[in-house]
Amino acid sequence: NALKNNSATLDVKMFCAATIRHLAETIQYPMLCFGSLLTALVKGQTWTKTDCIAQGFMTQALHVEHRELMANHHGLLSAISNMSMIEGEENYKIRSCAISTIGMLTSEYQIRPILARHEGIMMALTKATYHERKDGMDDNNEYLDDETMDLVKGALKNLVAIM
């Protein structure tokens, strides 16, 4: 709640986001606090002064056994899809971490139908694929790096195959 609190100072919010990221690096399923961590990440999605929350999502998705739990956690798919569509060059790392999280989730066959039916996930992947530079040139996509773009293309391929 400190991240959403208007009276909390920037330092407090930065510390909270960093703490949540650190917790994401140490908490794993089946720890009892795993669900609470996912909830904290979802609630922290609007904090974009640092990429700590997006890194937390990505860190959790690195664990294969977490992916189905993440896909079924209330609000998590909306959170990562929102983060992956955030505008601005200063939000590049947030966008990249969120898209990478989506890519990792799509690698799990059993949750692909859930992801394919999620409008935000499909919009995020499509937007990342077709995003154009501000000057109108689409041959050098600066929205995401090449490695992340390959992940996006693979994720879309995985989800379209399920449809």
PDB file of C-alpha atoms in Angstrom, residues 66-133:
ATOM      1  CA  HIS A  66       5.615 -21.082 -10.565  1.00  0.00           C
ATOM      2  CA  ARG A  67       4.226 -20.411 -14.022  1.00  0.00           C
ATOM      3  CA  GLU A  68       0.859 -22.120 -13.747  1.00  0.00           C
ATOM      4  CA  LEU A  69       0.326 -20.604 -10.301  1.00  0.00           C
ATOM      5  CA  MET A  70       1.155 -17.184 -11.695  1.00  0.00           C
ATOM      6  CA  ALA A  71      -1.223 -17.548 -14.636  1.00  0.00           C
ATOM      7  CA  ASN A  72      -4.046 -18.470 -12.261  1.00  0.00           C
ATOM      8  CA  HIS A  73      -3.323 -15.751  -9.676  1.00  0.00           C
ATOM      9  CA  HIS A  74      -6.025 -13.074  -9.641  1.00  0.00           C
ATOM     10  CA  GLY A  75      -4.945  -9.947 -11.515  1.00  0.00           C
ATOM     11  CA  LEU A  76      -1.450 -11.135 -12.404  1.00  0.00           C
ATOM     12  CA  LEU A  77      -1.972 -11.487 -16.157  1.00  0.00           C
ATOM     13  CA  SER A  78      -3.583  -8.048 -16.288  1.00  0.00           C
ATOM     14  CA  ALA A  79      -0.703  -6.603 -14.280  1.00  0.00           C
ATOM     15  CA  ILE A  80       2.030  -7.940 -16.550  1.00  0.00           C
ATOM     16  CA  SER A  81       0.110  -7.064 -19.697  1.00  0.00           C
ATOM     17  CA  ASN A  82      -0.370  -3.495 -18.420  1.00  0.00           C
ATOM     18  CA  MET A  83       3.312  -3.218 -17.569  1.00  0.00           C
ATOM     19  CA  SER A  84       4.322  -4.545 -20.974  1.00  0.00           C
ATOM     20  CA  MET A  85       2.356  -1.807 -22.721  1.00  0.00           C
ATOM     21  CA  ILE A  86       3.650   1.120 -20.668  1.00  0.00           C
ATOM     22  CA  GLU A  87       4.881   3.932 -22.898  1.00  0.00           C
ATOM     23  CA  GLY A  88       8.065   5.962 -22.754  1.00  0.00           C
ATOM     24  CA  GLU A  89      11.752   5.311 -23.264  1.00  0.00           C
ATOM     25  CA  GLU A  90      12.313   5.582 -19.505  1.00  0.00           C
ATOM     26  CA  ASN A  91      10.073   2.516 -19.052  1.00  0.00           C
ATOM     27  CA  TYR A  92      12.056   0.277 -21.395  1.00  0.00           C
ATOM     28  CA  LYS A  93      13.262  -2.065 -18.618  1.00  0.00           C
ATOM     29  CA  ILE A  94       9.755  -2.419 -17.167  1.00  0.00           C
ATOM     30  CA  ARG A  95       8.345  -3.246 -20.587  1.00  0.00           C
ATOM     31  CA  SER A  96      11.139  -5.704 -21.325  1.00  0.00           C
ATOM     32  CA  CYS A  97      10.783  -7.547 -17.991  1.00  0.00           C
ATOM     33  CA  ALA A  98       6.999  -7.776 -18.369  1.00  0.00           C
ATOM     34  CA  ILE A  99       7.217  -9.084 -21.932  1.00  0.00           C
ATOM     35  CA  SER A 100       9.895 -11.574 -20.870  1.00  0.00           C
ATOM     36  CA  THR A 101       7.570 -12.778 -18.108  1.00  0.00           C
ATOM     37  CA  ILE A 102       4.772 -13.288 -20.637  1.00  0.00           C
ATOM     38  CA  GLY A 103       7.175 -15.158 -22.906  1.00  0.00           C
ATOM     39  CA  MET A 104       8.205 -17.504 -20.114  1.00  0.00           C
ATOM     40  CA  LEU A 105       4.579 -18.158 -19.202  1.00  0.00           C
ATOM     41  CA  THR A 106       3.704 -19.045 -22.805  1.00  0.00           C
ATOM     42  CA  SER A 107       6.390 -21.733 -22.814  1.00  0.00           C
ATOM     43  CA  GLU A 108       4.140 -23.851 -20.586  1.00  0.00           C
ATOM     44  CA  TYR A 109       1.711 -25.789 -22.773  1.00  0.00           C
ATOM     45  CA  GLN A 110      -0.931 -26.341 -20.073  1.00  0.00           C
ATOM     46  CA  ILE A 111      -1.475 -22.609 -19.452  1.00  0.00           C
ATOM     47  CA  ARG A 112      -1.413 -21.448 -23.060  1.00  0.00           C
ATOM     48  CA  PRO A 113      -5.241 -21.558 -23.361  1.00  0.00           C
ATOM     49  CA  ILE A 114      -5.543 -19.209 -20.353  1.00  0.00           C
ATOM     50  CA  LEU A 115      -3.020 -16.814 -21.865  1.00  0.00           C
ATOM     51  CA  ALA A 116      -4.540 -16.993 -25.357  1.00  0.00           C
ATOM     52  CA  ARG A 117      -7.952 -16.013 -23.968  1.00  0.00           C
ATOM     53  CA  HIS A 118      -6.570 -13.074 -22.000  1.00  0.00           C
ATOM     54  CA  GLU A 119      -7.197  -9.917 -24.016  1.00  0.00           C
ATOM     55  CA  GLY A 120      -4.439  -7.938 -22.297  1.00  0.00           C
ATOM     56  CA  ILE A 121      -1.808 -10.595 -22.960  1.00  0.00           C
ATOM     57  CA  MET A 122      -2.721 -10.829 -26.639  1.00  0.00           C
ATOM     58  CA  MET A 123      -2.810  -7.036 -26.976  1.00  0.00           C
ATOM     59  CA  ALA A 124       0.579  -6.693 -25.281  1.00  0.00           C
ATOM     60  CA  LEU A 125       2.220  -9.233 -27.573  1.00  0.00           C
ATOM     61  CA  THR A 126       0.600  -7.766 -30.669  1.00  0.00           C
ATOM     62  CA  LYS A 127       1.548  -4.224 -29.694  1.00  0.00           C
ATOM     63  CA  ALA A 128       5.137  -5.274 -29.064  1.00  0.00           C
ATOM     64  CA  THR A 129       5.280  -6.973 -32.457  1.00  0.00           C
ATOM     65  CA  TYR A 130       3.873  -4.061 -34.428  1.00  0.00           C
ATOM     66  CA  HIS A 131       5.135  -1.110 -32.412  1.00  0.00           C
ATOM     67  CA  GLU A 132       6.639   1.562 -34.614  1.00  0.00           C
ATOM     68  CA  ARG A 133       9.264   4.142 -33.789  1.00  0.00           C
TER      69      ARG A 133
END
